PDB file of C-alpha atoms in Angstrom:
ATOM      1  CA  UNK A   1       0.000   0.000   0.000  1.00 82.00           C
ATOM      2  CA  UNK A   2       2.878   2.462   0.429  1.00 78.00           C
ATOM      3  CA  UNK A   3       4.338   2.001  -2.343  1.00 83.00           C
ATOM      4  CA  UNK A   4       1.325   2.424  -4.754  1.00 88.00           C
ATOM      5  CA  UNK A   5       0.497   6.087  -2.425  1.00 90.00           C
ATOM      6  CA  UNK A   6       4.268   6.913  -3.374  1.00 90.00           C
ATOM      7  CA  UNK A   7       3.935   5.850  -6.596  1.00 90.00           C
ATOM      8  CA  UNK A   8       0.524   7.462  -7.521  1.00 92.00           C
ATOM      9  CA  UNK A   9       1.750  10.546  -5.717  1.00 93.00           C
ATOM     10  CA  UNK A  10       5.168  11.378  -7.418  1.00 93.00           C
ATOM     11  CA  UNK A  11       3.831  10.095 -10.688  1.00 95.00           C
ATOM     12  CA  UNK A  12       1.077  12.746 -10.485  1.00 95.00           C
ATOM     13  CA  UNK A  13       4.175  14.818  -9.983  1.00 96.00           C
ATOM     14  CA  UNK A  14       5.638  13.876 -13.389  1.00 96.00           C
ATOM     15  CA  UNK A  15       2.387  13.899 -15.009  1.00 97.00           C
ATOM     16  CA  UNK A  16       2.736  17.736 -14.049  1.00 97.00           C
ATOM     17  CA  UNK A  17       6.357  18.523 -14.875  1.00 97.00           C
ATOM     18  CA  UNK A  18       7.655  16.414 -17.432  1.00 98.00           C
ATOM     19  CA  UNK A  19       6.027  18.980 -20.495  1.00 97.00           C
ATOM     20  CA  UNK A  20       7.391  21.800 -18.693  1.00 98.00           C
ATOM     21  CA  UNK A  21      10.932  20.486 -19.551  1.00 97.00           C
ATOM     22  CA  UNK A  22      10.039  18.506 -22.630  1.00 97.00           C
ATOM     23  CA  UNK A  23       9.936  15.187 -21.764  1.00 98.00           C
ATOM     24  CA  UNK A  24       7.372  12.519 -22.918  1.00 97.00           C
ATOM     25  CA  UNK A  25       5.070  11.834 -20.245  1.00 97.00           C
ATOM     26  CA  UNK A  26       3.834   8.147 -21.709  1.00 97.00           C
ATOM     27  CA  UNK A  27       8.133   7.555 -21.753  1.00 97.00           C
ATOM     28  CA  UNK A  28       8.556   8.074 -18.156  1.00 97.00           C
ATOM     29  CA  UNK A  29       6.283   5.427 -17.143  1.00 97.00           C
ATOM     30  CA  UNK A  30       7.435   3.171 -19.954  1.00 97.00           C
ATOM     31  CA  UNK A  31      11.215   3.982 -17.907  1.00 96.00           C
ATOM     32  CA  UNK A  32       9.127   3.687 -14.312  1.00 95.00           C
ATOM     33  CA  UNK A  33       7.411   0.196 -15.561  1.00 95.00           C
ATOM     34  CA  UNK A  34      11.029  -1.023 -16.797  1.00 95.00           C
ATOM     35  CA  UNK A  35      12.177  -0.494 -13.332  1.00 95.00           C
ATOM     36  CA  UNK A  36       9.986  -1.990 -11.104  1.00 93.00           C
ATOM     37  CA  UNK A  37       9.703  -5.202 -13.386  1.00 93.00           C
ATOM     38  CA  UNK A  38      13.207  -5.455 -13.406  1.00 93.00           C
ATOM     39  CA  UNK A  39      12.396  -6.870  -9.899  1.00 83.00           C
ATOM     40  CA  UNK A  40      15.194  -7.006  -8.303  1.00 76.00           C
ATOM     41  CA  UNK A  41      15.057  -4.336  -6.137  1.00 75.00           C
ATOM     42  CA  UNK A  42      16.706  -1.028  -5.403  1.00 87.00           C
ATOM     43  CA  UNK A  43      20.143   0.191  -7.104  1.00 91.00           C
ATOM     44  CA  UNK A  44      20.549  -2.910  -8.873  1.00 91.00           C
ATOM     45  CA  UNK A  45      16.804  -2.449 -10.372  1.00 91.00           C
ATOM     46  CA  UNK A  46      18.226   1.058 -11.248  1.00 94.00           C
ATOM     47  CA  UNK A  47      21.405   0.030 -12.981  1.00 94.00           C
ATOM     48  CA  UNK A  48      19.378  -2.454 -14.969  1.00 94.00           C
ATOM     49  CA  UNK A  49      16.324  -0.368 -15.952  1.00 95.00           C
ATOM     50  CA  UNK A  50      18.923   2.144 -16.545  1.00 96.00           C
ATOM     51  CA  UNK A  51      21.265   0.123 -19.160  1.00 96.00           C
ATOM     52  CA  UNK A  52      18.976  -1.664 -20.863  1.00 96.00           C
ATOM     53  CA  UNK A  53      16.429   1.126 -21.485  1.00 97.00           C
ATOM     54  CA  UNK A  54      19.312   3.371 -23.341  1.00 97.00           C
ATOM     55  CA  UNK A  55      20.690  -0.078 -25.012  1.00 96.00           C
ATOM     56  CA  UNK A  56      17.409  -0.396 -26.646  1.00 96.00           C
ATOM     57  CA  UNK A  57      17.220   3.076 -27.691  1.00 98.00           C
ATOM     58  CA  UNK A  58      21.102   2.633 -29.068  1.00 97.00           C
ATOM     59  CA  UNK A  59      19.392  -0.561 -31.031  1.00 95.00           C
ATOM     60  CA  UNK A  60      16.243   1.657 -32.094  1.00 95.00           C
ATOM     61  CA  UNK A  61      18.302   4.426 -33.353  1.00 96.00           C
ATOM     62  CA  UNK A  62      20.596   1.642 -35.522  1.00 94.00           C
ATOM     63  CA  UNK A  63      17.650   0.226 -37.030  1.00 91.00           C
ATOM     64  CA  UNK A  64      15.966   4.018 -38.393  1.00 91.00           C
ATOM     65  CA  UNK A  65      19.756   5.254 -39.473  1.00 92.00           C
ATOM     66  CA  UNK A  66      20.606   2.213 -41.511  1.00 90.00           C
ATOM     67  CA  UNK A  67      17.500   1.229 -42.680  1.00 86.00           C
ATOM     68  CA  UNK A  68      17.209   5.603 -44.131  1.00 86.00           C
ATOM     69  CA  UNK A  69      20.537   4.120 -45.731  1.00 87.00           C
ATOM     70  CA  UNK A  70      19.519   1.247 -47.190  1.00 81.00           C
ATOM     71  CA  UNK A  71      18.089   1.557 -50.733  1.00 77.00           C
ATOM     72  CA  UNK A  72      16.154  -1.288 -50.964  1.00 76.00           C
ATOM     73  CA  UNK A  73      12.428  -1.765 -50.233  1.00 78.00           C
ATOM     74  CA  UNK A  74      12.874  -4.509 -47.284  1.00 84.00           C
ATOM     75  CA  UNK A  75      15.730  -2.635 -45.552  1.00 81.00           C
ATOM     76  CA  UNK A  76      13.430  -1.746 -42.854  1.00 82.00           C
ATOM     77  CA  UNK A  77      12.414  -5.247 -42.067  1.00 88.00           C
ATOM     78  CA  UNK A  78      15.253  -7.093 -42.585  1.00 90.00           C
ATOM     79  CA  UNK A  79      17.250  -4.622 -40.324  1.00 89.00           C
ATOM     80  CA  UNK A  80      14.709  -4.656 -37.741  1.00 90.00           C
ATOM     81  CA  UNK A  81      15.044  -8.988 -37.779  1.00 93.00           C
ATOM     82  CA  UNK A  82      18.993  -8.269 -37.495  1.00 93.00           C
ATOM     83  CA  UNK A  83      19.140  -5.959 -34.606  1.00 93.00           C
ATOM     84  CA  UNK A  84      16.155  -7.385 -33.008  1.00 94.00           C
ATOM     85  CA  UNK A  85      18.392 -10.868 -32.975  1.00 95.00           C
ATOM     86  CA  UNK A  86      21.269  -8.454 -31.213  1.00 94.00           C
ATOM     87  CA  UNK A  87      18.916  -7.132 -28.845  1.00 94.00           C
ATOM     88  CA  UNK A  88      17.493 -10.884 -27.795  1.00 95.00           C
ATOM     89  CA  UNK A  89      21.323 -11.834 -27.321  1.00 94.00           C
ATOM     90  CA  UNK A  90      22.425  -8.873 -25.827  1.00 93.00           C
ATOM     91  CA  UNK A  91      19.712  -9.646 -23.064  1.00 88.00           C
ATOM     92  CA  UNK A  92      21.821 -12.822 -21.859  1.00 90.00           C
ATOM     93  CA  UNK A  93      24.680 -10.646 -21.087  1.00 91.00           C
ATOM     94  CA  UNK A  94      25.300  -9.199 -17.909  1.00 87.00           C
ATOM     95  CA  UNK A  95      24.364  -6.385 -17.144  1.00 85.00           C
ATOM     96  CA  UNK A  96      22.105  -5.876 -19.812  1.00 84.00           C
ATOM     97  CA  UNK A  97      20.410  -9.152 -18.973  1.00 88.00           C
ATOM     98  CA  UNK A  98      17.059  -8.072 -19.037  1.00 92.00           C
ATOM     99  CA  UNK A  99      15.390  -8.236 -22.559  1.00 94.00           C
ATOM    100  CA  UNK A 100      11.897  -6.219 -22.308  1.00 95.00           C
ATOM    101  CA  UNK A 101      13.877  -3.099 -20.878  1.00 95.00           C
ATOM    102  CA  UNK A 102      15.380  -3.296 -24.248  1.00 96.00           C
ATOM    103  CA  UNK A 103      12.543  -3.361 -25.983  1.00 96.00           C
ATOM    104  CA  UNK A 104      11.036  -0.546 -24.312  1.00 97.00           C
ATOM    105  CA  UNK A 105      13.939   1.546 -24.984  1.00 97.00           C
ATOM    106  CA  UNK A 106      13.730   0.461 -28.696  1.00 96.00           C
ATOM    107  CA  UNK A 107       9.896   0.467 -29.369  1.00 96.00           C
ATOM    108  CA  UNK A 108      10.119   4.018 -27.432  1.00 97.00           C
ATOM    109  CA  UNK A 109      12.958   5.056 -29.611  1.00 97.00           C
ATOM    110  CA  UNK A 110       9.956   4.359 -32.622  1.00 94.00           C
ATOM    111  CA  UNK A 111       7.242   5.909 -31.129  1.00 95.00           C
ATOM    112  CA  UNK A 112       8.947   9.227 -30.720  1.00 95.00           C
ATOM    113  CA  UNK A 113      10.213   9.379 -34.165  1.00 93.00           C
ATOM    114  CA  UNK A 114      13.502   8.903 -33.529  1.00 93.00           C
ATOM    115  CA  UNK A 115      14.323  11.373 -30.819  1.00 96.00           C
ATOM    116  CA  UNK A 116      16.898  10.132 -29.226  1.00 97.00           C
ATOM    117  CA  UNK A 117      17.809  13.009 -26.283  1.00 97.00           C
ATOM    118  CA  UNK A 118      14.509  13.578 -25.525  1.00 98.00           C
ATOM    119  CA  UNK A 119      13.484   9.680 -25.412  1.00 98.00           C
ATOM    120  CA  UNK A 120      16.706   8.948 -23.516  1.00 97.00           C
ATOM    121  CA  UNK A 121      15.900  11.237 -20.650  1.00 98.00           C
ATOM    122  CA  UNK A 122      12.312  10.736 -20.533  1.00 98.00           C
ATOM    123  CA  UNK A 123      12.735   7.081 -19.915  1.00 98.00           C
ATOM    124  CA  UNK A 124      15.846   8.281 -17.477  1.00 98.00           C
ATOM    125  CA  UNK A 125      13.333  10.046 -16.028  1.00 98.00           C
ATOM    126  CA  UNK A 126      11.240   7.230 -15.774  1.00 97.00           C
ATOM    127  CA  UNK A 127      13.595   5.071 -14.236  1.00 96.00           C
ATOM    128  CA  UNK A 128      14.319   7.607 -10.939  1.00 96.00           C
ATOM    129  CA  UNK A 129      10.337   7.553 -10.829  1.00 96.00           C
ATOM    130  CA  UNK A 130      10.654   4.232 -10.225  1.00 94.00           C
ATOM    131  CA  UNK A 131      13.066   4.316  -7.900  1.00 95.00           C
ATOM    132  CA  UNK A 132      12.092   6.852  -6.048  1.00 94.00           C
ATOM    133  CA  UNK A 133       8.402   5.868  -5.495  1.00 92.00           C
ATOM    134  CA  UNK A 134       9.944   2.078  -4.343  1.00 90.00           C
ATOM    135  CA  UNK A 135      12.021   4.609  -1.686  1.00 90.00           C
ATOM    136  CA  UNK A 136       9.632   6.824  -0.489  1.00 91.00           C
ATOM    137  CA  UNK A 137       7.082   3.336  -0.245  1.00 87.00           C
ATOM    138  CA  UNK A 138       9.543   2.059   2.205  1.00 83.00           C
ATOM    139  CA  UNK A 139      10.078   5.564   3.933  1.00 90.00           C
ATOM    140  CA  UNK A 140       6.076   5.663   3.989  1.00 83.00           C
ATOM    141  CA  UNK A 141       5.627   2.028   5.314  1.00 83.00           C
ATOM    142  CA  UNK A 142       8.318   2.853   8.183  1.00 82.00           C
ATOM    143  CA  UNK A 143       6.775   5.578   8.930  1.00 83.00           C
ATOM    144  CA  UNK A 144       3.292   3.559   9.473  1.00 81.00           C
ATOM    145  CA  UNK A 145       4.939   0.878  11.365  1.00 83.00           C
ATOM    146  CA  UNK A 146       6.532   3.702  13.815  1.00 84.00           C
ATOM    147  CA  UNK A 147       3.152   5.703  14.109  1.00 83.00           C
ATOM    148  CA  UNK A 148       1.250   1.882  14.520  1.00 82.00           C
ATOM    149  CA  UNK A 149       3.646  -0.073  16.974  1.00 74.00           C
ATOM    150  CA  UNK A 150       1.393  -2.905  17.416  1.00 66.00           C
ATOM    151  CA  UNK A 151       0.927  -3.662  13.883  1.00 62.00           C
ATOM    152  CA  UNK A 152       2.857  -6.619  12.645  1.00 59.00           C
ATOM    153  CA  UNK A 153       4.310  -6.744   8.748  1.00 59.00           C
ATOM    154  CA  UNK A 154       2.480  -9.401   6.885  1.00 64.00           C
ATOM    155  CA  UNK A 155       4.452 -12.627   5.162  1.00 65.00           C
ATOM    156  CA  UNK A 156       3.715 -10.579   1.585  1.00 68.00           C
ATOM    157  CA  UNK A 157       4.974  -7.357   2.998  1.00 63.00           C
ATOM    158  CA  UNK A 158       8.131  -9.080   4.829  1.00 65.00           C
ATOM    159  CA  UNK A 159       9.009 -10.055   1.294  1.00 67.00           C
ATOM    160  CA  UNK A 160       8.269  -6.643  -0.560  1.00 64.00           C
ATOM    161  CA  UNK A 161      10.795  -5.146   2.030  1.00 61.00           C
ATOM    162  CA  UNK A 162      13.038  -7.753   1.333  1.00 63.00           C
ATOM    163  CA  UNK A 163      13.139  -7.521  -2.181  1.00 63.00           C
ATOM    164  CA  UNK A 164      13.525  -3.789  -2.030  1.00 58.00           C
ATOM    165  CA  UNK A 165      16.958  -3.495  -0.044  1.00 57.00           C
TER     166      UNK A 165
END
């Protein structure tokens, strides 16, 4: 529960601010949703959302530069099977080894036309939501437990705070 009030709060946030400087709304929680299903927790959830997100916009940006080079009809396609093989291998590799975060950084990459700065940081972006909504959860859930002495964690919320250290 205190992560989803963290989460819905500073995502309202971003909802707010992220035009003001920009960004791509819809790419922030594409870089908040790579994070938290990187599930592994904290900084290493971070470093993984983080790499894989901008590796898949490095693949994205490959495909739409050499397939605007290639002058023949199927470029497109057969480029996109080529680097979408790299992308599936590169996800075995440490510490890129988490495949969808590439994909969202790629697929983004498409959706906003190729804009690679503004993608970049507005999936960035997204990651630190991410994080920082799993932080202030656990700030917010300490924070219960200290103002509700008597109240026990539950076996599920033992392993949330687990999971998040």
């Amino acid at each position: 529960m205190a992560t989803a009030l963290a989460t819905g709060l500073l995502s309202g946030i971003w909802t707010y601010i992220a035009p003001l400087f920009g960004l791509l709304i819809w790419a922030g929680f594409a870089g908040c949703t790579t994070f938290f299903a990187v599930g592994t927790g904290r900084w290493r959830a971070l470093a993984t959302a983080t790499i894989t997100n901008v590796t898949g916009v490095a693949c994205g940006m490959i495909i739409l530069v050499l397939a605007s080079a290639a002058d023949f009809s199927a470029g497109m396609a057969i480029l996109s099977g080529i680097v979408t093989t790299i992308m599936v291998l590169l996800g075995s590799v440490k510490p890129m080894n988490y495949t969808p975060g590439i994909f969202v950084g790629a697929f983004s990459t498409f959706a906003s036309g190729g804009d690679w700065f503004v993608i970049t940081m507005s999936l960035l972006c997204g990651v630190l939501l991410g994080f920082f909504s799993a932080e202030l959860g656990m700030k917010f859930a300490a924070l219960y437990r200290k103002l509700t002495p008597g109240k026990a964690l539950t076996g599920d919320e033992k392993k949330k705070a687990k999971a998040l250290r």
